[in-house]
CSV table of C-alpha atoms and ligand atoms in Angstrom, one decimal:
chain,number,residue,atom,x,y,z
A,1395,MET,CA,78.0,17.4,128.8
A,1396,ASP,CA,78.8,20.8,126.3
A,1397,ILE,CA,75.6,22.0,124.5
A,1398,PHE,CA,77.6,22.4,121.6
A,1399,ASN,CA,78.6,18.5,121.5
A,1400,LYS,CA,75.4,17.7,120.2
A,1401,ILE,CA,75.3,20.4,117.6
A,1402,LYS,CA,78.6,19.0,116.2
A,1403,SER,CA,76.3,15.7,115.6
A,1404,SER,CA,73.6,17.0,114.4
A,1405,MET,CA,72.9,20.4,112.4
A,1406,GLY,CA,69.2,20.0,112.4
A,1407,PRO,CA,66.5,19.1,109.5
A,1408,LEU,CA,67.9,21.6,107.0
A,1409,GLY,CA,71.3,22.1,108.7
A,1410,GLN,CA,72.4,18.5,107.8
A,1411,TYR,CA,72.4,19.6,104.0
A,1412,ILE,CA,74.8,22.6,104.7
A,1413,ARG,CA,77.8,21.5,102.6
A,1414,GLU,CA,75.2,20.9,99.8
A,1415,ILE,CA,73.3,24.2,100.1
A,1416,ASP,CA,75.1,26.6,101.6
A,1417,ASP,CA,75.8,29.9,99.7
A,1418,TYR,CA,73.7,28.3,96.5
A,1419,ILE,CA,70.3,27.0,97.6
A,1420,ALA,CA,70.5,28.3,100.9
A,1421,PHE,CA,71.9,31.9,101.6
A,1422,PRO,CA,72.0,32.5,97.9
A,1423,LYS,CA,73.4,35.9,97.2
A,1424,LEU,CA,71.3,38.1,94.8
A,1425,GLU,CA,73.4,40.8,93.5
A,1426,GLY,CA,72.6,44.4,91.8
A,1427,GLU,CA,69.2,46.8,92.1
A,1428,ILE,CA,66.3,44.8,93.4
A,1429,SER,CA,64.5,44.0,90.2
A,1430,THR,CA,63.4,41.0,87.9
A,1431,LYS,CA,66.9,40.8,86.6
A,1432,MET,CA,69.8,40.5,89.1
A,1433,LYS,CA,73.0,38.7,89.2
A,1434,PHE,CA,73.8,35.4,90.8
A,1435,LYS,CA,77.4,34.1,91.1
A,1436,GLY,CA,78.3,37.3,88.1
A,1437,LYS,CA,75.7,35.8,85.6
A,1438,GLU,CA,72.2,37.9,84.9
A,1439,CYS,CA,69.3,35.8,85.9
A,1440,LEU,CA,65.5,36.3,86.0
A,1441,VAL,CA,64.3,36.3,89.2
A,1442,TRP,CA,60.9,34.8,90.6
A,1443,SER,CA,61.9,34.4,94.1
A,1444,LEU,CA,61.0,38.1,95.7
A,1445,ASN,CA,57.9,39.0,97.1
A,1446,ASN,CA,57.9,42.3,95.6
A,1447,TYR,CA,54.3,41.7,94.1
A,1448,LEU,CA,53.9,45.6,93.4
A,1449,GLY,CA,57.3,46.5,92.2
A,1450,LEU,CA,57.5,49.2,95.3
A,1451,ALA,CA,60.9,47.9,96.3
A,1452,ASN,CA,62.7,49.7,93.8
A,1453,HIS,CA,60.2,52.1,92.7
A,1454,PRO,CA,61.6,55.8,92.8
A,1455,GLU,CA,59.4,57.6,94.8
A,1456,VAL,CA,60.2,55.1,97.6
A,1457,ARG,CA,63.8,54.7,97.3
A,1458,LYS,CA,63.2,58.8,97.3
A,1459,ALA,CA,61.1,58.5,100.5
A,1460,ASP,CA,63.7,56.4,101.8
A,1461,SER,CA,66.5,58.3,101.4
A,1462,ASP,CA,65.0,61.5,102.2
A,1463,ALA,CA,64.0,60.4,105.6
A,1464,ALA,CA,67.3,58.7,106.2
A,1465,ALA,CA,69.0,61.7,105.6
A,1466,LYS,CA,67.0,64.1,107.9
A,1467,TRP,CA,66.5,61.5,110.6
A,1468,GLY,CA,69.0,59.1,110.2
A,1469,MET,CA,68.4,55.4,111.2
A,1470,ALA,CA,68.5,55.9,114.9
A,1471,TYR,CA,65.4,57.9,115.6
A,1472,PRO,CA,63.4,57.3,117.5
A,1473,MET,CA,65.5,56.1,120.6
A,1474,GLY,CA,63.7,53.7,123.0
A,1475,ALA,CA,60.5,51.6,122.9
A,1476,ARG,CA,57.2,53.2,121.7
A,1477,MET,CA,55.9,53.1,125.1
A,1478,MET,CA,58.7,54.7,126.6
A,1479,SER,CA,60.6,57.5,124.5
A,1480,GLY,CA,59.9,56.0,120.9
A,1481,GLN,CA,56.8,57.8,119.9
A,1482,THR,CA,56.3,59.9,117.0
A,1483,LYS,CA,53.5,61.4,115.2
A,1484,TYR,CA,54.6,59.5,111.7
A,1485,HIS,CA,54.2,56.5,113.5
A,1486,GLN,CA,50.7,57.4,115.0
A,1487,GLN,CA,49.8,58.9,111.7
A,1488,LEU,CA,50.9,55.3,110.0
A,1489,GLU,CA,48.1,53.6,112.2
A,1490,LYS,CA,45.8,55.8,111.6
A,1491,GLU,CA,46.1,55.2,107.9
A,1492,PHE,CA,46.7,51.2,108.2
A,1493,ALA,CA,43.3,51.3,110.5
A,1494,ASP,CA,41.2,53.5,107.8
A,1495,PHE,CA,42.3,51.0,105.0
A,1496,GLU,CA,41.5,47.9,107.0
A,1497,GLN,CA,38.3,49.7,108.3
A,1498,LYS,CA,38.9,49.0,111.6
A,1499,GLU,CA,39.2,51.1,114.6
A,1500,ALA,CA,42.5,51.1,115.3
A,1501,ALA,CA,46.0,49.7,114.1
A,1502,PHE,CA,49.5,49.4,115.9
A,1503,LEU,CA,52.8,49.3,114.0
A,1504,LEU,CA,55.4,46.0,114.9
A,1505,ASN,CA,58.7,45.8,114.1
A,1506,PHE,CA,58.8,42.6,112.8
A,1507,GLY,CA,55.8,40.4,111.2
A,1508,TYR,CA,57.2,37.1,112.8
A,1509,GLN,CA,57.7,38.6,116.4
A,1510,GLY,CA,54.8,40.4,116.2
A,1511,MET,CA,52.3,37.7,115.7
A,1512,VAL,CA,54.2,35.6,118.0
A,1513,SER,CA,53.6,38.2,120.6
A,1514,ILE,CA,49.9,39.1,119.5
A,1515,ILE,CA,49.2,35.9,120.5
A,1516,ASP,CA,51.0,35.4,123.5
A,1517,SER,CA,49.5,38.3,124.7
A,1518,LEU,CA,46.3,37.6,123.7
A,1519,LEU,CA,45.8,34.3,125.5
A,1520,ASP,CA,45.8,33.0,128.9
A,1521,ARG,CA,45.7,29.5,130.1
A,1522,LYS,CA,41.9,29.3,130.2
A,1523,ASP,CA,41.5,30.1,126.2
A,1524,VAL,CA,41.5,27.4,123.5
A,1525,VAL,CA,43.0,28.0,119.8
A,1526,VAL,CA,41.9,26.3,116.8
A,1527,TYR,CA,44.1,26.8,113.8
A,1528,ASP,CA,44.9,25.6,110.4
A,1529,ALA,CA,47.9,22.8,109.9
A,1530,GLN,CA,49.5,25.0,107.3
A,1531,ALA,CA,49.8,28.1,109.3
A,1532,HIS,CA,53.1,30.1,109.2
A,1533,ALA,CA,55.9,29.4,111.6
A,1534,CYS,CA,55.1,32.6,113.4
A,1535,ILE,CA,51.7,31.4,114.3
A,1536,ILE,CA,52.9,28.1,115.1
A,1537,ASP,CA,55.5,29.4,117.2
A,1538,GLY,CA,53.4,31.9,119.2
A,1539,LEU,CA,51.3,29.1,120.1
A,1540,ARG,CA,54.2,27.2,121.6
A,1541,MET,CA,54.0,30.3,124.1
A,1542,HIS,CA,50.5,28.8,124.6
A,1543,ILE,CA,49.8,27.4,127.8
A,1544,GLY,CA,46.0,26.4,127.4
A,1545,LYS,CA,44.6,23.8,124.7
A,1546,ARG,CA,45.0,24.1,121.0
A,1547,PHE,CA,43.6,22.3,118.2
A,1548,VAL,CA,44.7,22.0,114.8
A,1549,TYR,CA,42.8,21.3,111.7
A,1550,PRO,CA,43.6,19.8,108.2
A,1551,HIS,CA,44.5,22.5,106.0
A,1552,ASN,CA,41.3,24.6,104.6
A,1553,ASP,CA,39.3,21.5,106.0
A,1554,ILE,CA,36.0,23.3,107.3
A,1555,GLN,CA,34.2,20.2,108.5
A,1556,LYS,CA,37.2,19.5,110.8
A,1557,CYS,CA,37.3,23.0,111.9
A,1558,GLU,CA,33.8,22.9,112.8
A,1559,GLN,CA,34.7,19.7,114.7
A,1560,MET,CA,37.6,21.5,116.7
A,1561,LEU,CA,35.4,24.4,117.7
A,1562,GLU,CA,32.9,22.1,119.2
A,1563,LYS,CA,36.1,20.4,120.9
A,1564,ALA,CA,37.2,23.9,122.1
A,1565,THR,CA,33.3,25.1,123.0
A,1566,LYS,CA,33.0,22.1,125.5
A,1567,ILE,CA,36.7,23.1,126.8
A,1568,VAL,CA,36.0,26.6,127.5
A,1569,GLU,CA,32.5,26.1,129.0
A,1570,GLN,CA,34.4,24.3,131.9
A,1571,THR,CA,37.5,26.8,132.0
A,1572,GLY,CA,35.9,29.9,131.2
A,1573,GLY,CA,38.1,31.0,128.5
A,1574,GLY,CA,37.4,32.2,125.1
A,1575,ILE,CA,38.1,31.0,121.8
A,1576,LEU,CA,40.4,32.1,118.9
A,1577,VAL,CA,40.6,30.8,115.7
A,1578,ILE,CA,43.7,31.6,113.5
A,1579,THR,CA,44.2,31.2,109.9
A,1580,GLU,CA,45.8,32.9,106.9
A,1581,GLY,CA,44.7,35.2,104.0
A,1582,VAL,CA,47.1,33.4,101.4
A,1583,PHE,CA,49.1,30.7,102.2
A,1584,GLY,CA,53.0,31.5,101.3
A,1585,MET,CA,53.6,28.1,99.7
A,1586,SER,CA,50.7,26.9,98.2
A,1587,GLY,CA,49.0,30.2,97.2
A,1588,ASP,CA,45.7,29.1,98.1
A,1589,GLN,CA,43.3,31.5,100.4
A,1590,GLY,CA,42.4,30.5,103.6
A,1591,LYS,CA,38.7,29.8,104.0
A,1592,LEU,CA,38.0,33.1,106.0
A,1593,LYS,CA,34.2,33.0,104.4
A,1594,GLU,CA,33.1,29.9,106.0
A,1595,ILE,CA,35.2,30.4,109.0
A,1596,VAL,CA,33.3,33.8,109.5
A,1597,ASN,CA,29.8,31.9,108.6
A,1598,LEU,CA,30.9,29.7,111.5
A,1599,LYS,CA,30.5,32.6,114.1
A,1600,LYS,CA,26.8,31.9,113.7
A,1601,LYS,CA,27.3,28.4,115.4
A,1602,PHE,CA,29.9,29.3,117.8
A,1603,ASN,CA,31.3,32.2,119.8
A,1604,PHE,CA,34.9,32.6,119.0
A,1605,ARG,CA,37.3,35.8,117.9
A,1606,PHE,CA,39.1,35.3,114.6
A,1607,LEU,CA,42.8,36.5,114.0
A,1608,ILE,CA,44.1,36.2,110.1
A,1609,ASP,CA,47.7,36.2,109.1
A,1610,ASP,CA,47.3,38.3,105.5
A,1611,ALA,CA,51.3,38.9,104.9
A,1612,HIS,CA,50.7,37.5,101.1
A,1613,GLY,CA,47.2,39.4,100.6
A,1614,LEU,CA,47.6,42.9,101.7
A,1615,GLY,CA,48.1,44.8,98.2
A,1616,THR,CA,47.3,41.6,96.3
A,1617,MET,CA,43.8,40.9,97.2
A,1618,GLY,CA,40.6,42.5,97.3
A,1619,LYS,CA,39.3,45.5,94.9
A,1620,THR,CA,41.2,48.2,96.7
A,1621,GLY,CA,44.0,45.8,97.8
A,1622,MET,CA,42.8,46.0,101.3
A,1623,GLY,CA,43.3,42.3,101.6
A,1624,THR,CA,41.6,39.0,101.6
A,1625,GLY,CA,38.8,40.1,104.1
A,1626,GLU,CA,38.0,42.7,101.2
A,1627,GLU,CA,38.4,39.8,98.6
A,1628,GLN,CA,35.8,37.3,100.3
A,1629,GLY,CA,33.8,40.2,101.3
A,1630,VAL,CA,34.3,39.2,105.0
A,1631,GLN,CA,36.6,42.0,106.3
A,1632,ASP,CA,33.9,42.6,109.3
A,1633,GLY,CA,34.1,39.4,110.4
A,1634,ILE,CA,38.0,39.3,111.2
A,1635,ASP,CA,38.1,40.6,114.3
A,1636,ILE,CA,42.0,41.2,114.4
A,1637,TYR,CA,43.8,41.5,111.1
A,1638,PHE,CA,47.3,41.0,110.9
A,1639,ALA,CA,49.8,42.0,107.9
A,1640,THR,CA,53.7,42.6,107.3
A,1641,PHE,CA,55.4,44.8,105.3
A,1642,ALA,CA,58.1,42.3,103.9
A,1643,LYS,CA,55.7,41.4,100.9
A,1644,SER,CA,53.7,44.1,98.8
A,1645,MET,CA,54.8,47.0,101.1
A,1646,ALA,CA,58.6,45.8,100.4
A,1647,GLY,CA,59.7,47.2,103.6
A,1648,ILE,CA,60.3,46.0,107.2
A,1649,GLY,CA,57.9,45.9,110.0
A,1650,ALA,CA,54.3,45.1,110.2
A,1651,PHE,CA,51.0,46.2,112.0
A,1652,VAL,CA,47.8,44.5,113.6
A,1653,ALA,CA,44.3,46.2,113.4
A,1654,SER,CA,41.2,45.7,115.5
A,1655,ASP,CA,38.6,47.6,117.6
A,1656,LYS,CA,40.1,50.2,119.7
A,1657,TYR,CA,40.1,48.9,123.0
A,1658,VAL,CA,41.8,45.4,121.5
A,1659,VAL,CA,44.8,47.4,120.0
A,1660,ASP,CA,45.0,49.7,123.0
A,1661,TYR,CA,45.2,46.4,125.1
A,1662,LEU,CA,47.8,45.0,122.3
A,1663,ARG,CA,49.8,48.5,122.9
A,1664,TYR,CA,50.2,48.1,126.7
A,1665,ASN,CA,51.0,44.3,126.6
A,1666,MET,CA,52.8,42.9,123.7
A,1667,ARG,CA,56.0,42.3,124.8
A,1668,SER,CA,58.0,42.3,121.3
A,1669,GLN,CA,57.0,46.2,121.0
A,1670,THR,CA,57.2,47.1,125.1
A,1671,TYR,CA,60.7,45.6,125.3
A,1672,ALA,CA,62.2,46.2,121.7
A,1673,LYS,CA,62.8,49.7,120.1
A,1674,SER,CA,60.7,51.3,117.9
A,1675,LEU,CA,60.7,51.2,114.2
A,1676,PRO,CA,63.2,53.5,112.7
A,1677,MET,CA,61.7,56.7,111.2
A,1678,PRO,CA,62.9,56.1,107.5
A,1679,MET,CA,60.7,52.4,107.6
A,1680,VAL,CA,57.7,54.4,109.1
A,1681,ILE,CA,58.1,57.5,106.3
A,1682,GLY,CA,59.2,54.9,103.7
A,1683,ALA,CA,56.1,53.0,104.5
A,1684,LEU,CA,53.9,55.8,104.5
A,1685,LYS,CA,55.0,56.7,100.9
A,1686,ARG,CA,54.6,52.8,100.0
A,1687,LEU,CA,51.0,52.7,101.2
A,1688,GLU,CA,49.9,55.7,99.3
A,1689,LEU,CA,51.2,54.2,96.2
A,1690,LEU,CA,49.7,51.1,96.8
A,1691,LYS,CA,46.2,52.9,97.4
A,1692,SER,CA,46.6,55.6,94.6
A,1693,HIS,CA,48.1,53.2,91.7
A,1694,PRO,CA,45.4,50.3,91.2
A,1695,GLU,CA,47.2,49.7,87.7
A,1696,TYR,CA,49.8,48.2,90.0
A,1697,LYS,CA,47.8,45.4,90.7
A,1698,GLU,CA,46.5,45.2,87.4
A,1699,LYS,CA,49.6,45.0,86.3
A,1700,LEU,CA,50.6,42.0,88.5
A,1701,TYR,CA,47.6,39.9,87.5
A,1702,THR,CA,48.6,40.4,84.0
A,1703,ILE,CA,51.6,38.5,84.8
A,1704,VAL,CA,50.0,35.9,87.2
A,1705,ASN,CA,47.2,35.0,84.7
A,1706,ALA,CA,49.7,34.7,81.8
A,1707,LEU,CA,52.0,32.2,83.9
A,1708,GLN,CA,49.8,30.2,85.7
A,1709,SER,CA,47.4,29.7,82.5
A,1710,GLY,CA,50.9,29.0,80.6
A,1711,LEU,CA,51.8,26.4,83.0
A,1712,ARG,CA,48.4,24.6,83.5
A,1713,GLU,CA,48.2,24.7,79.6
A,1714,ARG,CA,51.7,22.7,79.4
A,1715,GLY,CA,50.6,20.2,82.1
A,1716,PHE,CA,52.3,21.9,85.4
A,1717,ASN,CA,50.2,20.8,88.3
A,1718,ILE,CA,50.1,24.4,90.2
A,1719,GLY,CA,47.8,23.2,92.5
A,1720,ASN,CA,44.8,25.0,93.9
A,1721,THR,CA,46.6,28.7,93.8
A,1722,GLN,CA,44.0,31.5,94.3
A,1723,SER,CA,46.6,34.2,94.5
A,1724,PRO,CA,49.6,35.3,93.0
A,1725,VAL,CA,51.7,32.7,94.7
A,1726,THR,CA,52.8,30.1,92.1
A,1727,PRO,CA,53.8,27.0,93.2
A,1728,VAL,CA,54.9,24.2,90.5
A,1729,TYR,CA,54.6,20.5,92.2
A,1730,LEU,CA,56.7,17.8,90.6
A,1731,SER,CA,58.0,14.5,92.2
A,1732,GLY,CA,61.5,13.7,92.5
A,1733,GLU,CA,64.4,13.3,95.4
A,1734,VAL,CA,66.0,16.0,97.2
A,1735,ALA,CA,69.1,15.7,94.9
A,1736,GLU,CA,66.5,16.1,91.7
A,1737,ALA,CA,65.4,19.2,93.4
A,1738,HIS,CA,68.6,20.4,94.2
A,1739,ASN,CA,70.0,19.7,90.6
A,1740,ILE,CA,66.8,21.5,89.0
A,1741,ALA,CA,67.6,24.5,91.0
A,1742,VAL,CA,71.1,24.1,89.7
A,1743,ASP,CA,70.0,23.5,86.1
A,1744,LEU,CA,67.8,26.8,85.9
A,1745,ARG,CA,70.3,29.2,87.5
A,1746,GLU,CA,73.0,27.5,85.5
A,1747,ASN,CA,71.8,27.0,82.1
A,1748,TYR,CA,68.7,29.0,81.9
A,1749,GLY,CA,69.5,32.0,84.1
A,1750,ILE,CA,66.3,31.7,86.1
A,1751,PHE,CA,66.7,32.2,89.6
A,1752,CYS,CA,63.6,30.7,91.6
A,1753,SER,CA,63.2,29.1,95.3
A,1754,ILE,CA,63.0,25.1,95.2
A,1755,VAL,CA,62.0,23.1,98.0
A,1756,GLY,CA,62.1,19.3,98.8
A,1757,TYR,CA,62.1,17.3,102.0
A,1758,PRO,CA,62.2,17.7,104.6
A,1759,VAL,CA,60.2,21.2,104.0
A,1760,VAL,CA,57.5,19.3,102.2
A,1761,PRO,CA,56.8,15.6,102.3
A,1762,LYS,CA,59.4,13.0,101.1
A,1763,GLY,CA,59.1,12.7,97.0
A,1764,VAL,CA,57.8,16.2,96.4
A,1765,ILE,CA,59.6,18.8,95.1
A,1766,ILE,CA,58.2,22.4,94.8
A,1767,ILE,CA,59.5,25.3,92.4
A,1768,ARG,CA,57.7,28.5,93.6
A,1769,LEU,CA,57.4,30.9,91.5
A,1770,ILE,CA,56.2,34.8,92.7
A,1771,PRO,CA,55.3,37.2,89.7
A,1772,THR,CA,55.6,40.9,90.4
A,1773,ALA,CA,54.1,44.0,88.3
A,1774,ILE,CA,57.5,44.2,87.2
A,1775,HIS,CA,57.9,41.1,85.3
A,1776,THR,CA,57.0,41.3,81.5
A,1777,LEU,CA,55.1,38.8,79.4
A,1778,GLU,CA,58.6,38.3,77.4
A,1779,ASP,CA,59.8,36.8,81.1
A,1780,VAL,CA,56.8,34.9,81.3
A,1781,LYS,CA,57.3,33.1,77.9
A,1782,PHE,CA,61.0,32.6,78.2
A,1783,THR,CA,60.3,30.9,82.0
A,1784,LEU,CA,57.5,28.8,80.4
A,1785,ASP,CA,59.5,27.3,77.6
A,1786,ALA,CA,62.6,26.6,80.3
A,1787,PHE,CA,60.2,24.9,82.5
A,1788,SER,CA,58.8,22.4,79.9
A,1789,GLU,CA,62.5,21.4,78.7
A,1790,VAL,CA,63.1,21.1,82.7
A,1791,LYS,CA,60.0,19.1,83.2
A,1792,GLY,CA,61.2,16.7,80.1
A,1793,LYS,CA,64.4,16.4,81.7
A,1794,LEU,CA,62.8,15.3,85.1
A,1795,ASP,CA,60.5,12.9,84.0
A,1796,ASN,CA,63.4,11.0,81.5
A,1797,LYS,CA,65.6,11.0,85.3
A,1798,TYR,CA,68.0,13.4,83.6
A,1799,TYR,CA,68.6,14.9,87.2
A,1800,LEU,CA,69.4,11.5,88.8
A,1801,THR,CA,71.9,10.2,86.2
A,1802,ASN,CA,73.2,12.3,83.4
A,1803,PHE,CA,72.9,15.8,85.1
A,1804,VAL,CA,76.7,17.0,85.9
A,1805,LYS,CA,76.4,18.5,89.5
A,1806,HIS,CA,77.5,21.6,90.7
A,1807,GLY,CA,80.9,21.8,92.2
A,1808,LEU,CA,79.1,22.4,95.1
A,1809,VAL,CA,77.6,18.6,95.8
P,2882,PLP,C1,52.6,34.4,106.4
P,2882,PLP,C2,53.6,35.2,106.9
P,2882,PLP,N1,53.4,35.7,108.2
P,2882,PLP,C3,54.6,36.4,108.6
P,2882,PLP,C4,55.6,36.4,108.2
P,2882,PLP,C5,56.8,37.3,108.8
P,2882,PLP,O1,56.8,38.4,108.7
P,2882,PLP,P1,58.2,39.5,108.9
P,2882,PLP,O2,58.9,39.1,107.5
P,2882,PLP,O3,58.0,40.8,108.6
P,2882,PLP,O4,58.8,39.0,110.0
P,2882,PLP,C6,56.1,36.2,107.0
P,2882,PLP,C7,57.0,36.2,106.1
P,2882,PLP,O5,57.9,37.1,106.1
P,2882,PLP,C8,54.8,35.1,106.6
P,2882,PLP,O6,55.0,34.9,105.0
């Protein structure tokens, strides 16, 4: 049997819609400078789908730092993995600055958040250890756990009572195996925008013996007084044993880091396969990240501006009767009821007729009958952008309620 045969008959849960969604909903091309106004299929759109929370992606100082570093070092430098020939003082400086910022003893740079998290989990755990994790954990956590050959227990999203029950089960198992327990959750959940219950979980340390790892991809730069993250926001940074965040959101770059006690970071430096067997982050990414971190720390007004937009958008949506769930962060999901075809048609209508570009998810990413339009406010949006979007959403909701997207809507040429 040719393994390609099965691909011909089944393209996978999302791939089955390739003809309907490719080059439009999936793999769309946004063109022009990264901003709140970009071109989609030749038309200017107001963009609400970039995780450019603090507006650093196209910040002149960031652009200059990136291009100066590329001109000076090229993209190849340094050659080799960190452990072999890819070490530089700039990589070490960035690690020191992240460690200080996160109030941890040490930090280690990772080439990608996704791979980094998979590898952290893989390197920390053995068959005797047990993991307790949130059901809505990001794919990088789930995929890391696929490599774990010991037991794991999932608890329903943010359900601390169930988390406690899982800790009881885990404790019984490690008493037999002699292993340890790792609890994993997120600082801010990227789809729903609610925060992980870090405080409650840290509190469970009084009853159970475990280590706590968080993925704070959406919390770094957006949460806490100084932007340190969700640990700072909830006053429990000390109780987080391993802090992880990516550069893909507020840092508007590529790469990630993990911060912890020095002996833990030393262990990770020598044992994480994603770093040992992969080339070091190129110099422009590292020098560019130093500049981004400097701006993140020294310009609290970017975060303030972000929240002016967040508050206007979220309160405006609520006032107009939209269900935005329990978001406690800039991530703004708008929950609607409808079928996949309706979700698709809403996206088309918003893009073609209102000039609004946002991400839409329907089944199979979320349960059948649920549509989520996810908006990501940033520090560079304006209150006029918010007003324009609220008006458009009210019209779209009216059409959805009247079944317009099932019956009258003239589908885009793709479908
Ligand atoms: C919660 C979370 N963790 C990890 C990642 C992966 O990070 P990266 O894009 O750096 O691979 C993302 C997405 O970027 C994310 O949203």
